Coordinates of C-alpha atoms and ligand atoms in Angstrom, one line a residue:
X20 CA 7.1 15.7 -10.9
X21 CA 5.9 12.8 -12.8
X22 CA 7.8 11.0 -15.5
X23 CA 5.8 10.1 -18.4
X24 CA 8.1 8.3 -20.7
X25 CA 10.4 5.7 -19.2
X26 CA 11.1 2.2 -20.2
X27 CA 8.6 -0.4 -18.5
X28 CA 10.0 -1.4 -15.2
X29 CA 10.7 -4.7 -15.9
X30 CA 13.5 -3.6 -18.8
X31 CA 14.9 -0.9 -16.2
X32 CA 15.4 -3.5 -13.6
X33 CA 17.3 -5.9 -15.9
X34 CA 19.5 -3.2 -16.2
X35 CA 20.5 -2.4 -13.1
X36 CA 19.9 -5.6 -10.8
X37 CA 23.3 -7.6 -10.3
X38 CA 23.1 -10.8 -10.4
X39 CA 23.3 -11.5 -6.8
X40 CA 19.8 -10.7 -6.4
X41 CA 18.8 -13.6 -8.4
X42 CA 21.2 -16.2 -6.1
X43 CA 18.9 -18.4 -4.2
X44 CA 17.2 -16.5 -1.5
X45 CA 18.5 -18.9 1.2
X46 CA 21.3 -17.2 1.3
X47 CA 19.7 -13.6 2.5
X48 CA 17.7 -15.8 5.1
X49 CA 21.0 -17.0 6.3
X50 CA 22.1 -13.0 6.7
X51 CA 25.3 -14.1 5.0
X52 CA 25.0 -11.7 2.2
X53 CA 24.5 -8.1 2.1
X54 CA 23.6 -7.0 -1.1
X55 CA 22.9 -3.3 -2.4
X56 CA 21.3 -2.5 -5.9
X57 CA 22.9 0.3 -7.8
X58 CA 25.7 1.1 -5.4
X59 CA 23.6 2.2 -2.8
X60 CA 24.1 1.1 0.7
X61 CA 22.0 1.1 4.1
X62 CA 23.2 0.5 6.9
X63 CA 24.7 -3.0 7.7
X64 CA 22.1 -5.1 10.0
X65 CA 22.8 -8.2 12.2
X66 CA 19.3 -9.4 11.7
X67 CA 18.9 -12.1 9.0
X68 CA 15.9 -10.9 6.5
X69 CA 12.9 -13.1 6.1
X70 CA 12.2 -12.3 2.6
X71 CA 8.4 -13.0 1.7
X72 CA 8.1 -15.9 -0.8
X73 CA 4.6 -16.1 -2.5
X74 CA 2.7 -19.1 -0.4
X75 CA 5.3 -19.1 2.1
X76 CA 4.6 -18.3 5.9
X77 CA 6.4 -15.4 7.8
X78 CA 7.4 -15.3 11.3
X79 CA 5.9 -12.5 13.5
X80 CA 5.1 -11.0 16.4
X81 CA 1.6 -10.3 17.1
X82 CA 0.9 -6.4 18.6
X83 CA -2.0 -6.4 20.8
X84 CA -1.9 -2.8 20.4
X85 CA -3.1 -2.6 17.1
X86 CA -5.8 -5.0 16.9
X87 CA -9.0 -5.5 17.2
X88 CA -12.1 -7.8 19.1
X89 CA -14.0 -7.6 15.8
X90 CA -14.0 -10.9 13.6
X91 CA -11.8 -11.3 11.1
X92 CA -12.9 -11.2 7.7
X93 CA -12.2 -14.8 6.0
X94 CA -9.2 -15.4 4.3
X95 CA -11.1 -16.5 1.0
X96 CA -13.1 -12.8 1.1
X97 CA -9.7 -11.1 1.3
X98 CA -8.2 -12.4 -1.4
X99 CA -11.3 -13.2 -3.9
X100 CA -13.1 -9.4 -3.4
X101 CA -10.4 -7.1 -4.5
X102 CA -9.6 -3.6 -6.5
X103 CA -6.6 -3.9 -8.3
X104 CA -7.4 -2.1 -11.1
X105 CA -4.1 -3.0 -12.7
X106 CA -5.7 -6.0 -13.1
X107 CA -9.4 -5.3 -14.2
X108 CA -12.0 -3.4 -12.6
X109 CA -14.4 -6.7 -11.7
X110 CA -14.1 -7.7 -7.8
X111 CA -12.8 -11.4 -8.9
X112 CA -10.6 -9.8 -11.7
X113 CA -7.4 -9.5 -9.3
X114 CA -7.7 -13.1 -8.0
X115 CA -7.7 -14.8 -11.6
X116 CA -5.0 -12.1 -13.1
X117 CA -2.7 -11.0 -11.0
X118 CA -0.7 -13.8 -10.8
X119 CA 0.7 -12.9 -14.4
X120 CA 3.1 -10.2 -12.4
X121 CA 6.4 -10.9 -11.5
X122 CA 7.8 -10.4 -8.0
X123 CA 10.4 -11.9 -7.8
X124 CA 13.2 -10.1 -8.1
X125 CA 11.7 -7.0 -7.1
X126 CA 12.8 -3.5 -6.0
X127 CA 12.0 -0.1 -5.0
X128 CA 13.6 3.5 -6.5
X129 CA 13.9 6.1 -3.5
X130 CA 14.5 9.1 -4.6
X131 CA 13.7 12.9 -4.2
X132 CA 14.4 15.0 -1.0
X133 CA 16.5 12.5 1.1
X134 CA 20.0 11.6 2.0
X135 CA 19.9 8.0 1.1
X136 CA 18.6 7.5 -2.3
X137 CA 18.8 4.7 -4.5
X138 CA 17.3 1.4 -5.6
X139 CA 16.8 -1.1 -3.1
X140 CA 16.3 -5.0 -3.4
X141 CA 13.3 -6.5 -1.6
X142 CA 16.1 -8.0 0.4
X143 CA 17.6 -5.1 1.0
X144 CA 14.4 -3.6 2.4
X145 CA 13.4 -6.6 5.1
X146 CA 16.9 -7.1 5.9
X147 CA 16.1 -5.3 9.6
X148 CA 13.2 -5.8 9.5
X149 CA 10.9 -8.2 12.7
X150 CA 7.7 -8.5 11.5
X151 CA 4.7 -7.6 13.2
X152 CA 1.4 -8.9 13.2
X153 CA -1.4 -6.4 13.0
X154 CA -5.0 -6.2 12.7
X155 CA -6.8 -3.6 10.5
X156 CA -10.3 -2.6 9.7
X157 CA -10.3 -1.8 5.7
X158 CA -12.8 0.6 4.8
X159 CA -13.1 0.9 0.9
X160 CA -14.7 4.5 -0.4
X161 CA -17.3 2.2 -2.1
X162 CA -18.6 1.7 2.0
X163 CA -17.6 -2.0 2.2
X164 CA -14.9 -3.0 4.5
X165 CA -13.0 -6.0 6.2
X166 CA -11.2 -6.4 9.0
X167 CA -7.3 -8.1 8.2
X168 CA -4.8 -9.4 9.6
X169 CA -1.6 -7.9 7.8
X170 CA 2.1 -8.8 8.4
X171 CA 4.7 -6.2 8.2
X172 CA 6.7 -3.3 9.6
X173 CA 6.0 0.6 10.5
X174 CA 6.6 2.8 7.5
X175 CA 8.0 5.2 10.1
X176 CA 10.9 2.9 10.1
X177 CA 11.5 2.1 6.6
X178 CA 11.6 5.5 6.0
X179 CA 13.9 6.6 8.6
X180 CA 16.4 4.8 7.1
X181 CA 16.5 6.6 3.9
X182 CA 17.3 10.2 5.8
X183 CA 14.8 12.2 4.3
X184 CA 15.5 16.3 4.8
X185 CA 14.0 19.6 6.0
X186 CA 12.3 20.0 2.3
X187 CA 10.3 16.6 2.9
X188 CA 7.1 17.6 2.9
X189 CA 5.3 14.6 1.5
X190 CA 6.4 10.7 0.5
X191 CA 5.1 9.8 -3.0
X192 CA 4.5 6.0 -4.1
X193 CA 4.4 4.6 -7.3
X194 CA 3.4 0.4 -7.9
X195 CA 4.7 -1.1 -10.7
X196 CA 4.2 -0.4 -14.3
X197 CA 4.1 -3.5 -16.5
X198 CA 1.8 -3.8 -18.9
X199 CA 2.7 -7.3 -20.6
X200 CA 1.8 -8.5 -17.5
X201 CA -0.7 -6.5 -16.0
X202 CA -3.8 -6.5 -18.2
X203 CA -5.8 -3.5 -16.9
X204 CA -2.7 -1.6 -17.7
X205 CA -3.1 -3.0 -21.2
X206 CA -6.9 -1.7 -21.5
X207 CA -8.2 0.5 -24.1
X208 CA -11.3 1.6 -21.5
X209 CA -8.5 2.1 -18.8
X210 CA -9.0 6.0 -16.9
X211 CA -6.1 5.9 -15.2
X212 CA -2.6 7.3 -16.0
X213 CA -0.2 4.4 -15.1
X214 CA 1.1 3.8 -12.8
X215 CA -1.1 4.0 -9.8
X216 CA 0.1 7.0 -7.6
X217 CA -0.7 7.5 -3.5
X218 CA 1.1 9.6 -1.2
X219 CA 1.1 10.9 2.4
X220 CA 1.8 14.2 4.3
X221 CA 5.2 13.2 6.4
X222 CA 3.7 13.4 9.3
X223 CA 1.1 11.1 8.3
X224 CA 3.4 8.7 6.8
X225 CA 5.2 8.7 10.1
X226 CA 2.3 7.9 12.2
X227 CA 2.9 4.6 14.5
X228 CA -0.7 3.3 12.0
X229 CA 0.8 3.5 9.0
X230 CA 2.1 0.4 7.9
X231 CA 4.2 -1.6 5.2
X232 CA 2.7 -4.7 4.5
X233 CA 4.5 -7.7 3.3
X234 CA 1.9 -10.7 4.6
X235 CA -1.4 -11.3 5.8
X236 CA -3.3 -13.9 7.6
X237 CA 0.8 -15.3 8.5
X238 CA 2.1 -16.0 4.9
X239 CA 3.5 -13.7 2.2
X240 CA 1.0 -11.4 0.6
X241 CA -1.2 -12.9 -2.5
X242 CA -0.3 -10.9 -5.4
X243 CA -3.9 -9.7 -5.8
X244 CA -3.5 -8.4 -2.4
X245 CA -0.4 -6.2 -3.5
X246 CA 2.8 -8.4 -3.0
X247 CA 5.2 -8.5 -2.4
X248 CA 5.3 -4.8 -0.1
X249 CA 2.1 -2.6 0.0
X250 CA 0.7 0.1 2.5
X251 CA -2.0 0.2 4.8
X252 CA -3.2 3.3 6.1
X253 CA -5.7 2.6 7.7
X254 CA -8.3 5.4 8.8
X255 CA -7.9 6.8 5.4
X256 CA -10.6 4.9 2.2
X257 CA -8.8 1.9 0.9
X258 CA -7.4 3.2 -2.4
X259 CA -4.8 5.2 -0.2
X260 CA -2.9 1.7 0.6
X261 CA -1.4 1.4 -2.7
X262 CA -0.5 -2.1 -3.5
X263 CA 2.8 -3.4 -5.0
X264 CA 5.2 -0.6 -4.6
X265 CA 8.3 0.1 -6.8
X266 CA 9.1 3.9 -6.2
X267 CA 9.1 6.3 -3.0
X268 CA 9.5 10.0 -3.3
X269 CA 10.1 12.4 -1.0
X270 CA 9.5 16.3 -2.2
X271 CA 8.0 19.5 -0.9
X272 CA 5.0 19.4 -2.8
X273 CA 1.4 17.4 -2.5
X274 CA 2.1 14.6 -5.3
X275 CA -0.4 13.4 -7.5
X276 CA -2.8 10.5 -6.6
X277 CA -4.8 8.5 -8.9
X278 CA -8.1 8.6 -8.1
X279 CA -7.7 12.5 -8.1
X280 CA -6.5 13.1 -11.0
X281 CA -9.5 11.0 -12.0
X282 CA -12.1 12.8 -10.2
X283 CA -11.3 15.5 -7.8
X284 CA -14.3 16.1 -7.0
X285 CA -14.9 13.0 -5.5
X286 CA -11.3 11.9 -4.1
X287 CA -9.2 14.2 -2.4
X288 CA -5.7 14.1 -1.5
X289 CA -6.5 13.2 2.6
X290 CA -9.5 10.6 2.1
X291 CA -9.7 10.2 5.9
X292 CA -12.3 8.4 6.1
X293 CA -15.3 10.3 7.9
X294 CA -19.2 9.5 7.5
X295 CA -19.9 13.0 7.6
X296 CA -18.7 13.9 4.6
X297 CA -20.7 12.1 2.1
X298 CA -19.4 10.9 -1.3
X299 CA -21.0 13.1 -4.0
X300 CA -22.6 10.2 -5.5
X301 CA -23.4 8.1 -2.0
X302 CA -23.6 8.4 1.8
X303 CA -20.5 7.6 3.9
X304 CA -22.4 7.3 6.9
X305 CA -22.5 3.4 7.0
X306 CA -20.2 0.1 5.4
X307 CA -20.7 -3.4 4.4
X308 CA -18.3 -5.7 6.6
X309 CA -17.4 -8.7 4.7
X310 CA -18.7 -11.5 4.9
X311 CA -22.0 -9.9 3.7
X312 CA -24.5 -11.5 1.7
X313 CA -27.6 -11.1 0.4
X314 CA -29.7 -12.5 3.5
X315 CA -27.1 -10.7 5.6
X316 CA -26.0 -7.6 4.2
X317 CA -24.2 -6.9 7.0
X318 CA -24.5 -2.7 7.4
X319 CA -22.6 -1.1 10.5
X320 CA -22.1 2.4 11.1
X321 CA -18.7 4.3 9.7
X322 CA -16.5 5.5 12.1
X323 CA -14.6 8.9 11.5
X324 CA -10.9 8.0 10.7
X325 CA -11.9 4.7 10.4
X326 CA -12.2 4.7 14.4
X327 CA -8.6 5.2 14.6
X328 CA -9.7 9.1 16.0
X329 CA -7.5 8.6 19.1
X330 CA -4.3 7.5 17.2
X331 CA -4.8 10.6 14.4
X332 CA -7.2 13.1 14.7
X333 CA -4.5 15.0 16.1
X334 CA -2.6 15.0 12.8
X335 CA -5.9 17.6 11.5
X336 CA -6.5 19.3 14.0
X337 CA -7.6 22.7 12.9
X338 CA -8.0 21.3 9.5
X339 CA -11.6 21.8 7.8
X340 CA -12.2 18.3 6.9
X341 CA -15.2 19.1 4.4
X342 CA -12.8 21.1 2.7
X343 CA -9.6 18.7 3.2
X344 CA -12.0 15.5 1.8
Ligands
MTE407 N1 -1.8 -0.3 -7.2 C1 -3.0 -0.3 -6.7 N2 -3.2 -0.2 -5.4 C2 -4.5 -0.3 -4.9 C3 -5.6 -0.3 -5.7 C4 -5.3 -0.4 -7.1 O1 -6.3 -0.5 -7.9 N3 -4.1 -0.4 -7.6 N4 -6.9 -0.3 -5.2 C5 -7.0 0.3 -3.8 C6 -8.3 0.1 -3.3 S1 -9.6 1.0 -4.0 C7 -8.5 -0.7 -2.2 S2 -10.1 -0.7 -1.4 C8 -7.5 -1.5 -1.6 C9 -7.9 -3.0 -1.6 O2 -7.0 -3.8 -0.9 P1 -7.2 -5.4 -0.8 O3 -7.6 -5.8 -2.2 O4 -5.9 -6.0 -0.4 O5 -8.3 -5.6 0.1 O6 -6.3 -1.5 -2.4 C10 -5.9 -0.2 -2.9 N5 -4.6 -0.2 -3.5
MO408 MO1 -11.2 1.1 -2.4

């Protein structure tokens, strides 16, 4: 179900954050205080929360596991070749504009088929949380891709924590509607119905790869890069890791993403990436890994599921994948 008329986000959060989510942050870091927006309550944590502050660095440990001997794309590509679309449709669009939003405070809405719903502070939400250092490939359905180092924590484990039930079928994600401050949400030529929708199949969002994001390359996320808590799913295209969340869902039923409702046709609801299923308008079969420039372009071959195959192919299996695009 999505609600069409609701006061922006920023009027809805005055309303219900207490002011002891705007006392200086020092204080969560410390692991003094323990504060819960809206009379909702998670379980009580000994760790002291690291909360991301823009330009600030994170501590983390890094996971051999999930990383990779391919070179890192450059910090400066990562956060200067973006889609934001909040923000404007150019590639440079997100690094000049998105500093106009506001994350700090910040919250998420849980809601839907769980036991623990509620809104949460940002505070509330890292409290546990030990970051991890991982290192991604990207793969954008416009067959460009980098490879990033993200800081965060599983989503398996945020979302433990709010107790979904039996009827949890899917997790829905919504990022933040604000139009005074988001100017692509204030275009006239804009195609899509704010706010920018994703969502996973549970067991997908449960996956050890799928990831809440909160830094990369060791400080708090740039806000054209989705601060200050995004996804990354990564053997699914790029537009899946929705930036800058404010709501989670859980419900029985598939929920509705933004670049299908655009064109479903073109962008299903699974997007695993997979170069043999072509995108109607271009081949799949190959990617431009950033740094690419004109005398090196820079093409390698896609990998299905990104080359994540052994981590999640079994998640399909028996699924026709031309059908389930
Ligand atoms: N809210 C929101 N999330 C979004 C997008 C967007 O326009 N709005 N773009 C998606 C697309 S198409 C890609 S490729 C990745 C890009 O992430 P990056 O800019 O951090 O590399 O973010 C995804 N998440
Ligand atoms: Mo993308």
């Amino acid at each position: 179900m999505i609600i069409k008329k609701r006061p922006s986000w920023a009027l809805s959060h005055a309303d219900v954050t207490p002011e002891s989510v705007f006392l200086n942050r020092r204080r969560f870091m410390t692991g003094l205080a323990a504060t819960a927006v809206a009379g909702s309550v998670l379980p009580r944590w000994s760790a002291a929360a690291q909360v991301p502050v823009q330009g600030e660095a994170l501590s983390y440990t890094a996971m051999p596991r999930f990383s990779t001997d391919e070179a890192k794309t450059p910090l400066k590509d990562v956060t200067h070749y973006n889609n934001f679309f909040e923000f404007g449709t150019g590639k440079e669009d997100p690094a000049k504009y998105a500093d106009e939003m506001v994350v700090d405070p910040w919250s998420v809405t849980v809601e839907g088929e769980c036991g623990k719903p509620g809104t949460y502070s940002l505070e509330d939400l890292v409290k546990p949380v030990d970051y991890q250092e991982r290192i991604y490939r990207l793969r954008c359905v416009e067959a460009w891709s980098m490879v990033i180092p993200w800081i965060g924590f599983p989503l398996a484990d945020l979302i433990k924590r709010f107790e979904p039930n039996s009827r949890a079928k899917y997790v829905a994600f919504e990022t933040l509607s604000d139009p005074k401050h988001m100017r692509g949400q204030r275009s006239f030529f804009s195609t899509i119905d704010w706010p920018y929708r994703e969502g996973l199949r549970m067991d997908e969002a449960m996956n050890e790869l799928s990831f809440m994001a909160v830094g990369l390359y060791g400080k708090a996320l740039p806000k054209q890069n989705g601060a200050p808590l995004r996804l990354v799913v990564p053997w699914k295209y790029g537009f899946k890791s929705i930036k800058s969340i404010v709501r989670i869902r859980f419900q029985e039923t598939e929920p509705k993403t933004s670049w299908n409702m655009i064109a479903p046709q073109e962008y299903g609801f699974y997007s695993n990436v997979n170069p043999e299923v072509d995108h109607p308008r271009w081949s799949q079969k190959r990617e431009r890994r950033l740094p690419s420039g004109l005398l090196s372009t820079n093409w390698i071959e896609t990998r299905k599921f990104n080359g994540y195959g052994e981590q999640v192919a079994d998640l399909y299996k028996g699924m026709d994948l031309k059908k389930y695009f």
